[in-house]
Coordinates of C-alpha atoms and ligand atoms in Angstrom, one line a residue:
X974 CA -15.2 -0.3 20.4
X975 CA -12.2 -0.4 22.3
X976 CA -9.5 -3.5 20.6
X977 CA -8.6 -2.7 17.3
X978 CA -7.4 -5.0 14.7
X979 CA -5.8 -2.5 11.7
X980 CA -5.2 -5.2 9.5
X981 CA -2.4 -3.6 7.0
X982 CA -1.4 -1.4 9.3
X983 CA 2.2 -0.9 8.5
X984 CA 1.8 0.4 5.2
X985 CA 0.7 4.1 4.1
X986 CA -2.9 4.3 4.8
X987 CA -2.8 1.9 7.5
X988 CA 0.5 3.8 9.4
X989 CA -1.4 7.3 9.0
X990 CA -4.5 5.9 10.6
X991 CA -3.0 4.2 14.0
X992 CA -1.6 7.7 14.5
X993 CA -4.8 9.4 13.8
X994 CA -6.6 7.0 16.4
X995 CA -3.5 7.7 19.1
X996 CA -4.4 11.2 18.5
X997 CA -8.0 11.2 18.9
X998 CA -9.5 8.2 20.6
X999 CA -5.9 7.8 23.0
X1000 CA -8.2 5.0 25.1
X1001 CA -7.9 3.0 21.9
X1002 CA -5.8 -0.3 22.4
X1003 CA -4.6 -0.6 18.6
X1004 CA -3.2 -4.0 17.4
X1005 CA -1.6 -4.0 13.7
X1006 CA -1.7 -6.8 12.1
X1007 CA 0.6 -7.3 9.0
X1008 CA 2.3 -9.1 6.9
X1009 CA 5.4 -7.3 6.0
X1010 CA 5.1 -7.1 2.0
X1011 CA 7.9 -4.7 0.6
X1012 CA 5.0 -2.2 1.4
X1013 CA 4.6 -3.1 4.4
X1014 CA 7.4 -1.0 7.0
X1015 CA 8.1 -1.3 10.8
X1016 CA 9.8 1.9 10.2
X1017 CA 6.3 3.5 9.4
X1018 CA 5.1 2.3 12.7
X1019 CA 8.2 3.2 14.9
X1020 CA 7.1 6.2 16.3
X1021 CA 4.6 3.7 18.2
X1022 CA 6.5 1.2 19.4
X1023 CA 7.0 2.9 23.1
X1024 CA 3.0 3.5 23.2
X1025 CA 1.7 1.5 25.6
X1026 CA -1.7 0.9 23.4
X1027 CA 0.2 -0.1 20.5
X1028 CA 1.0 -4.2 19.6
X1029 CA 2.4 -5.5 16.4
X1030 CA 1.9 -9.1 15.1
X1031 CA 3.1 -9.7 11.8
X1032 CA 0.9 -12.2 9.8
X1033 CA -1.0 -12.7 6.6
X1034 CA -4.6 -12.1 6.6
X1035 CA -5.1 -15.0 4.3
X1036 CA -3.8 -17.5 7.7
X1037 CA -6.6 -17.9 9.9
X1038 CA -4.8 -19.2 12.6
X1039 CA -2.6 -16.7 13.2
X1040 CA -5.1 -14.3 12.8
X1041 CA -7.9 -16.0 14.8
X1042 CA -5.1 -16.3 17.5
X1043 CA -4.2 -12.5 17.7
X1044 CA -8.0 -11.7 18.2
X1045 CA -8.5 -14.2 20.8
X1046 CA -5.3 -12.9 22.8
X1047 CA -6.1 -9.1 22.2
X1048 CA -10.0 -9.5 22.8
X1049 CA -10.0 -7.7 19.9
X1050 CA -13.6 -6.4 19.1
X1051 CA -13.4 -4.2 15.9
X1052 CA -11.5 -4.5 12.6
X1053 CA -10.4 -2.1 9.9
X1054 CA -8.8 -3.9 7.0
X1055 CA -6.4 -1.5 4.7
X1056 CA -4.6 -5.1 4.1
X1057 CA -4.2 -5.5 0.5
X1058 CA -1.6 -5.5 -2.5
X1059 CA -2.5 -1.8 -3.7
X1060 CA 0.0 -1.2 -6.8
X1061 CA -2.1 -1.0 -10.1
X1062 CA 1.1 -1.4 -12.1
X1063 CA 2.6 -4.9 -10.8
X1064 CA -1.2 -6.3 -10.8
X1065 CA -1.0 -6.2 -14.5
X1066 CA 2.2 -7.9 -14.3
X1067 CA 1.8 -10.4 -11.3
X1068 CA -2.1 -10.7 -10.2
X1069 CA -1.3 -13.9 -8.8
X1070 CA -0.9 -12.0 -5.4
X1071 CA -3.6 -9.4 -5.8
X1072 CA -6.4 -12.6 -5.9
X1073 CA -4.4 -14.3 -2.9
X1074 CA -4.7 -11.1 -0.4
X1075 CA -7.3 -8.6 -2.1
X1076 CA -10.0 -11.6 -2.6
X1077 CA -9.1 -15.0 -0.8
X1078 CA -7.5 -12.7 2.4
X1079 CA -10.8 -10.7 2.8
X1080 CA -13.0 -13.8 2.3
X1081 CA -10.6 -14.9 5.9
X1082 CA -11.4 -11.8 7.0
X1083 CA -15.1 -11.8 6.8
X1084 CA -15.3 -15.5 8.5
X1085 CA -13.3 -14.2 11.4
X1086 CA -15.6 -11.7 12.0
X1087 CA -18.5 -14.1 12.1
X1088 CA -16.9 -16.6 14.2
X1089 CA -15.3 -14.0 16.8
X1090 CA -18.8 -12.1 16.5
X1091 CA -16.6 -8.9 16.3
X1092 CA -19.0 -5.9 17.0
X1093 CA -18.1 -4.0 13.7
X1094 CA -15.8 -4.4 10.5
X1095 CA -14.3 -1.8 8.2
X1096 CA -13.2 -2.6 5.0
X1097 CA -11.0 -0.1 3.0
X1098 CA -11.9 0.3 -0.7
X1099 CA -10.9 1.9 -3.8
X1100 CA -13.2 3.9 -6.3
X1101 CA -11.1 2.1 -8.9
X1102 CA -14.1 -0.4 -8.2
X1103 CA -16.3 1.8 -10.5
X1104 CA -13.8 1.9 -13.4
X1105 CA -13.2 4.7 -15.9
X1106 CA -15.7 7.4 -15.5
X1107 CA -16.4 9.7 -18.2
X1108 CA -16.1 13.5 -18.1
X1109 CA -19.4 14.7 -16.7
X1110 CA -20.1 11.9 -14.6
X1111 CA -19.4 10.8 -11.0
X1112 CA -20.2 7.4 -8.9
X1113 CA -22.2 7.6 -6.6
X1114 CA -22.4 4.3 -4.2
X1115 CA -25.1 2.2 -5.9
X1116 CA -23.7 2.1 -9.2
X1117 CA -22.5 -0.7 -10.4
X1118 CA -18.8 -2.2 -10.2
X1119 CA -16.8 -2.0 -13.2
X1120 CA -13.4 -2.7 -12.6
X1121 CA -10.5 -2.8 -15.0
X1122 CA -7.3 -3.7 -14.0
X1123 CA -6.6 -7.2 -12.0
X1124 CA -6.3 -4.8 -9.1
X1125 CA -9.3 -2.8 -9.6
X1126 CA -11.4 -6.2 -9.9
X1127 CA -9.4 -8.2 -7.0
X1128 CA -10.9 -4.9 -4.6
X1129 CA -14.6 -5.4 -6.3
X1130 CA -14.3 -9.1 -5.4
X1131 CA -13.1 -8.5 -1.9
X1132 CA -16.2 -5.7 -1.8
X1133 CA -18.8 -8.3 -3.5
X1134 CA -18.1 -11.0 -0.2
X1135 CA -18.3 -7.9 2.5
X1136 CA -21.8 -7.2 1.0
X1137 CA -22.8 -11.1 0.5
X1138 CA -21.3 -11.6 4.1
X1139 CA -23.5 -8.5 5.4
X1140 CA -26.9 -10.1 3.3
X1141 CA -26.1 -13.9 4.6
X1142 CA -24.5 -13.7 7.9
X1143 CA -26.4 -10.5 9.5
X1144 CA -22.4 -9.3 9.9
X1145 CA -21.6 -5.6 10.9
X1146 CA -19.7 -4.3 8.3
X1147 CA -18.7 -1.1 6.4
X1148 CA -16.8 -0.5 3.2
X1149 CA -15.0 2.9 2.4
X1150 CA -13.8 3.8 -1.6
X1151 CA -11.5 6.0 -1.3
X1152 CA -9.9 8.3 -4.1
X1153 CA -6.1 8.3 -4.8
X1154 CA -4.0 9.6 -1.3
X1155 CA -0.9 11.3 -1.1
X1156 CA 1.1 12.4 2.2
X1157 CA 3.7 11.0 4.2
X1158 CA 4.9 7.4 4.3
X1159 CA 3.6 5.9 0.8
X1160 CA 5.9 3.2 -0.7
X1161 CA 7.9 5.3 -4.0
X1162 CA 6.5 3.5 -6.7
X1163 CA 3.2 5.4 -7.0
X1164 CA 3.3 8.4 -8.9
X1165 CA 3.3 10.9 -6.4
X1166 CA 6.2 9.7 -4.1
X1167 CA 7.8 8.5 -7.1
X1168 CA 7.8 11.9 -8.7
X1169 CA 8.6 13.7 -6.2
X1170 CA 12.1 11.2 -5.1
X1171 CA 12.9 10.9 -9.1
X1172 CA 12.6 14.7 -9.0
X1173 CA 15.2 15.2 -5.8
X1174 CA 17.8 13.2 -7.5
X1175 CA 17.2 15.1 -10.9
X1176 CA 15.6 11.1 -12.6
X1177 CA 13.1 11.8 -15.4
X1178 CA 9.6 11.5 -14.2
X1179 CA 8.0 8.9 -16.4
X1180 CA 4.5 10.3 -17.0
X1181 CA 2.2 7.3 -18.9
X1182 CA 1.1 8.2 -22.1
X1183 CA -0.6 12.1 -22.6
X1184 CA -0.5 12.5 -18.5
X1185 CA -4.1 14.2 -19.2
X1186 CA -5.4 11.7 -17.3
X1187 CA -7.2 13.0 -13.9
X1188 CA -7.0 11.7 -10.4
X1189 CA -8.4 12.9 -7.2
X1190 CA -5.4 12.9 -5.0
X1191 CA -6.5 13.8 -1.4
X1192 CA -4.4 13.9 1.1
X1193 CA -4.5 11.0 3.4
X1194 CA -5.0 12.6 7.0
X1195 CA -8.6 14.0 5.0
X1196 CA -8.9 10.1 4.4
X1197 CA -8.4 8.9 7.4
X1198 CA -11.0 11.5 9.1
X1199 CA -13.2 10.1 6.3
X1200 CA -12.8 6.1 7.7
X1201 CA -13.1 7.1 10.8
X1202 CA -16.5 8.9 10.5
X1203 CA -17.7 5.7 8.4
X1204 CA -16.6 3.3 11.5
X1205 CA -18.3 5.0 14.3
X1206 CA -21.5 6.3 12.0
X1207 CA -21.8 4.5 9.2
X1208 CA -24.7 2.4 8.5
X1209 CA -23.8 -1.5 8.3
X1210 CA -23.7 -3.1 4.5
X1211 CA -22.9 0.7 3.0
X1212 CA -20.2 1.5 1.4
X1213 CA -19.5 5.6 1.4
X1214 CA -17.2 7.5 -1.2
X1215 CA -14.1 9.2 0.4
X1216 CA -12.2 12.1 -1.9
X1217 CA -11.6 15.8 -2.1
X1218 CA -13.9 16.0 -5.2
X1219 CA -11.3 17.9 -7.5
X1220 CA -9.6 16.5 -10.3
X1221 CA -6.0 16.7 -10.7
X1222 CA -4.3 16.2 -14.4
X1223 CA -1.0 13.9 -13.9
X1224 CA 1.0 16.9 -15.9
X1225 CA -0.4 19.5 -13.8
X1226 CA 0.4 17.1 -10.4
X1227 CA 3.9 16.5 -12.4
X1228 CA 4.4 20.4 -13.0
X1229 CA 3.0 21.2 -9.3
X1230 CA 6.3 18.9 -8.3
X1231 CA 8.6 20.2 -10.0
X1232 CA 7.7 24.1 -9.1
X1233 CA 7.6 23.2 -5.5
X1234 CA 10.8 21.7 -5.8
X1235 CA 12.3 24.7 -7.9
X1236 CA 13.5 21.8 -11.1
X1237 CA 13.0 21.8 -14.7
X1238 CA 9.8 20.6 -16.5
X1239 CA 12.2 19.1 -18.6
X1240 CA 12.3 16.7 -16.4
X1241 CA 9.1 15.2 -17.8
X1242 CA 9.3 12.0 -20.1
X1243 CA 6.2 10.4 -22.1
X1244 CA 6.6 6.8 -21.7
X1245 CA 4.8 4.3 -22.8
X1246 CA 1.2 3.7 -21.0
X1247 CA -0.5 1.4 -19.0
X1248 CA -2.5 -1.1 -19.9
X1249 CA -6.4 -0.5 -19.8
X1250 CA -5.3 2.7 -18.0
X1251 CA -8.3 4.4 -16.7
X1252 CA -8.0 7.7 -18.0
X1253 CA -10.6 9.3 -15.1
X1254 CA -12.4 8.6 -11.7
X1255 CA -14.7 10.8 -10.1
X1256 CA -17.1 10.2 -7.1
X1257 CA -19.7 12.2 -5.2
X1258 CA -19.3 11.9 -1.3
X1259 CA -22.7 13.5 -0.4
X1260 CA -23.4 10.1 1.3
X1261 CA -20.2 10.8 4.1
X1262 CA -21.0 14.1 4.0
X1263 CA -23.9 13.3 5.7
X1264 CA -22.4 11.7 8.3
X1265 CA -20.6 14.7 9.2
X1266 CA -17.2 14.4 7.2
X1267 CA -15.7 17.3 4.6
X1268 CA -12.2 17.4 3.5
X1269 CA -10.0 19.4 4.9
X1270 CA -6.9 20.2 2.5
X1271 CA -7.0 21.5 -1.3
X1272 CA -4.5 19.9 -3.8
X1273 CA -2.1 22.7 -3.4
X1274 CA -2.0 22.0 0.3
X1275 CA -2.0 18.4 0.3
X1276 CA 1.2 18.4 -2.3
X1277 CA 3.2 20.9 -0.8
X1278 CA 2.7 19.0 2.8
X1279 CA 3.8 16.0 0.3
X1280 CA 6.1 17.5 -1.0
X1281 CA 8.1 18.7 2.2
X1282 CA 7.7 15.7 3.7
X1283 CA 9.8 13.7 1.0
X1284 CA 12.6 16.4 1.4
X1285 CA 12.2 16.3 4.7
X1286 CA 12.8 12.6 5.5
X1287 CA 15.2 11.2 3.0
X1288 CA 16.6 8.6 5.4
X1289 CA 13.1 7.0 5.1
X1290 CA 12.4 6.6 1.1
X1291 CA 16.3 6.4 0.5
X1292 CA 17.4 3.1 1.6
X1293 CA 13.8 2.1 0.0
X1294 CA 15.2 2.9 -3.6
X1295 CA 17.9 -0.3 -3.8
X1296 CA 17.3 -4.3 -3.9
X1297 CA 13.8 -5.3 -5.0
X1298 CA 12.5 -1.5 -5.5
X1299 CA 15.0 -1.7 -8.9
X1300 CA 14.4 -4.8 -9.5
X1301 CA 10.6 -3.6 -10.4
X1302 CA 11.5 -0.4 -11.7
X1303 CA 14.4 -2.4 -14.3
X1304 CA 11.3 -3.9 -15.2
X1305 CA 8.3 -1.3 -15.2
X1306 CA 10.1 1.3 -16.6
X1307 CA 14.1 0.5 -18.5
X1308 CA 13.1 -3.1 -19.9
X1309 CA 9.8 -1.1 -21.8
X1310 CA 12.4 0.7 -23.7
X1311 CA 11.0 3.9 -21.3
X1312 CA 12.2 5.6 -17.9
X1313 CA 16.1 6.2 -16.2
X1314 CA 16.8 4.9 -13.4
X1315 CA 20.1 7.3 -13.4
X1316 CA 20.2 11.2 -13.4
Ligands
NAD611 P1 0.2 -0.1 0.9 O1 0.6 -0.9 -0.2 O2 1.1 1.0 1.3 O3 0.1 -1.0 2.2 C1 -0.5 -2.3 2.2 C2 -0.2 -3.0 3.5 O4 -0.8 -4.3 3.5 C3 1.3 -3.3 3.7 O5 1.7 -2.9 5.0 C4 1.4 -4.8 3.4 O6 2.5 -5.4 4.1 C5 0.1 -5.3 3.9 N1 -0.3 -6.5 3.4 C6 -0.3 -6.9 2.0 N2 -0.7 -8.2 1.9 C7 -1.0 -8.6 3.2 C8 -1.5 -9.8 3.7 N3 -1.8 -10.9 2.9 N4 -1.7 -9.9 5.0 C9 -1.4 -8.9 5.8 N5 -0.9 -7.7 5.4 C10 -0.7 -7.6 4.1 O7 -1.3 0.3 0.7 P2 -2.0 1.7 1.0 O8 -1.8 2.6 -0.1 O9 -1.8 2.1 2.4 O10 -3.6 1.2 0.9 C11 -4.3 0.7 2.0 C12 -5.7 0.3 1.6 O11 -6.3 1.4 1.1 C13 -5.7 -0.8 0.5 O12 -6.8 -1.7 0.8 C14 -6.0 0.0 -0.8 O13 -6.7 -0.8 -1.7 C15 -6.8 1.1 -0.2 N6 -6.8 2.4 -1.0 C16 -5.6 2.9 -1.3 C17 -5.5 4.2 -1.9 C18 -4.2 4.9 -2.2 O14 -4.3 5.9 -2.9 N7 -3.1 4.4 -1.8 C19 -6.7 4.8 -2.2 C20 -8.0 4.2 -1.9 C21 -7.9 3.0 -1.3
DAU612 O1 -7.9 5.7 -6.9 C1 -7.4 5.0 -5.8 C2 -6.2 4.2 -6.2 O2 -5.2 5.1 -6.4 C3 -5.8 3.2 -5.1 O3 -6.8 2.2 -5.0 C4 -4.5 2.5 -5.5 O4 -4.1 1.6 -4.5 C5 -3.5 3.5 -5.7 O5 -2.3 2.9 -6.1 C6 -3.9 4.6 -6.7 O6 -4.0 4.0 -8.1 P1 -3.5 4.8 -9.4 O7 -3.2 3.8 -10.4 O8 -4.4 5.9 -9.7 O9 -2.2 5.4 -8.7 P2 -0.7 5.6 -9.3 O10 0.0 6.4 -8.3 O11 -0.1 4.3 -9.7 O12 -1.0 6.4 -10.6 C7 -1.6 7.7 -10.6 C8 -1.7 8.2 -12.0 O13 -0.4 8.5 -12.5 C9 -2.3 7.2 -12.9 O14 -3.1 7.9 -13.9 C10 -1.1 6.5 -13.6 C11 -0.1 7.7 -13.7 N1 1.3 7.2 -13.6 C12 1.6 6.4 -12.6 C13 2.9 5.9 -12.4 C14 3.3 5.0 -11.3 C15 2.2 7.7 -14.4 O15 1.9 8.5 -15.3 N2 3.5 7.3 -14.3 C16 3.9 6.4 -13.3 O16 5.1 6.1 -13.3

């Protein structure tokens, strides 16, 4: 393992994890390969350009010409795909995309690897594949897939072809299911980020339904350690959970925001809920555990690390909250009769 393809890599997860490889594997020659969605940032991936390891290409993963052409010129010989549209939100209102990248891109993905012969494949997944979990319970990796929402099932159909590809082909691949991440450089329309910048400019924090619903926000260096671990030890054609394992209400993440950022609870407003919102999601990670991997931060740490962050770096979620960013929030939020986009 030496030429990495991070497919995805300008976007949250993706940006977090070339500078997680810089800092520990700095042999690493690190390609990202992206396609530049409004997710997708060279600004997250700035702080790379002058490293003399790092390339960019920008390119869908659904083209395989362009991408077959990047792993011929960069002898690339492993790939970790966070490549994917990620928003729960606009795949209930747009899935058209979700199916083009999440499904149809990985199925690209999967023959490159077969006709390259790459000697190992990551694929980054969601534990939204299991679906809602009731209190009590918690997924472990051989349940079965439940998804809910078109982006829930566009990652289970992406997951489905990595493990027919594995069974068929003989390929070397791994698939990670990560619980929800927070920490620096994610796009402000999930809740976290979104919060937290509403907060700032004193914007009510639309909170979907109740808020009692729980999440498992870890924060995404703890991740990252977690995907690595699953590259270099994990066991081809396994998948292996990925969270802190403690369950977060969205009113207690929304009051946690507000106290760390000394504003009113006030600031909270019910709006109307998602549709087929999965109120929980729990899983065990005894399986990575094994392999040697333990989160590191609690959900106090990993929010107030967040939190600073945001306040800290204005210049980069500012210019983000104009142009297309309203244009979805007009939508998500003021056309459903909920949400402000003013103070
Ligand atoms: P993100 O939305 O911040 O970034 C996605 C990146 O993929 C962007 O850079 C975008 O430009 C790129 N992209 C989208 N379509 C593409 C295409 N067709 N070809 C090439 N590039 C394309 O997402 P994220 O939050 O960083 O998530 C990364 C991965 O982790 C995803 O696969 C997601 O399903 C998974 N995941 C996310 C979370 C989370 O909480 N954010 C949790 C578990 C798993
Ligand atoms: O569980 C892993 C998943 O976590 C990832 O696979 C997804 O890519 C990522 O987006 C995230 O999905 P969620 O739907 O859980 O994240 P989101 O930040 O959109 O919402 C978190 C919770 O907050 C969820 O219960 C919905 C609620 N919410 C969300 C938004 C955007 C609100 O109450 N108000 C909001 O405005």
């Amino acid at each position: 393992m030496h030429n990495l393809l991070i497919t995805g890599g300008a976007g949250f997860i993706g940006s977090n994890f070339v500078e997680y490889l810089f800092n520990r594997y700095p042999d690493y020659r690190v390609v990202v390969y992206d396609k530049l969605t409004y997710a997708g940032r060279l600004e997250n991936l700035e702080r790379f350009q002058s490293h003399h390891h790092f390339t960019f290409v920008q390119g869908d993963i659904a083209d395989p010409d362009t991408l077959g052409k990047t792993i011929e010129i960069y002898a690339i010989d492993t790939l970790v795909n966070f490549a994917a549209e990620t928003h729960v939100d606009r795949s209930i209102m747009a899935p058209d995309a979700f199916i083009h990248t999440d499904v149809h891109g990985t199925y690209v993905l999967l023959e490159a690897v077969k006709a390259y012969q790459l000697e190992r494949a990551l694929f980054v997944s969601t534990d939204e594949v299991y679906g809602h979990i009731p209190h009590g319970m918690s997924s472990v990796e051989d349940d079965a897939l439940k998804p809910r929402s078109p982006y829930a099932a566009s990652k289970a159909g992406g997951e489905h072809l990595v493990y027919a590809y594995h069974i068929t082909y003989n390929l070397p691949v791994i698939v990670t299911r990560g619980t929800n991440n927070i920490g620096p450089y994610q796009y402000p329309e999930k809740a976290v980020p979104l919060f937290i910048t509403n907060a700032i400019d004193d914007i009510p924090l639309p909170i979907y339904g109740d808020g009692r619903q729980m999440r498992d926000y870890q924060y995404v260096m703890d991740h990252c350690e977690g995907i690595d671990v699953a590259l270099h030890h994990g066991h081809f054609g396994e998948a292996y959970n990925i969270g802190s394992g403690v369950e977060t209400e969205n009113m207690v993440m929304a009051h946690a925001i507000l106290d760390l950022l000394g504003k009113p609870h006030s600031l909270i407003q019910h709006v109307t809920d998602r549709a087929g919102h999965d109120r929980r999601y729990s899983v065990k990670t005894d399986k990575i555990s094994t392999l040697g991997w333990q989160s590191q931060h609690t959900f106090e740490e990993a929010i107030e690390k967040t939190v600073r962050w945001y306040v800290g770096n204005q210049d980069w979620w500012r210019p983000l909250k104009s142009g297309e960013y309203l244009d979805y929030y007009r939508k998500q939020y003021v056309e459903r009769g909920s949400g402000s986009l003013t103070a």
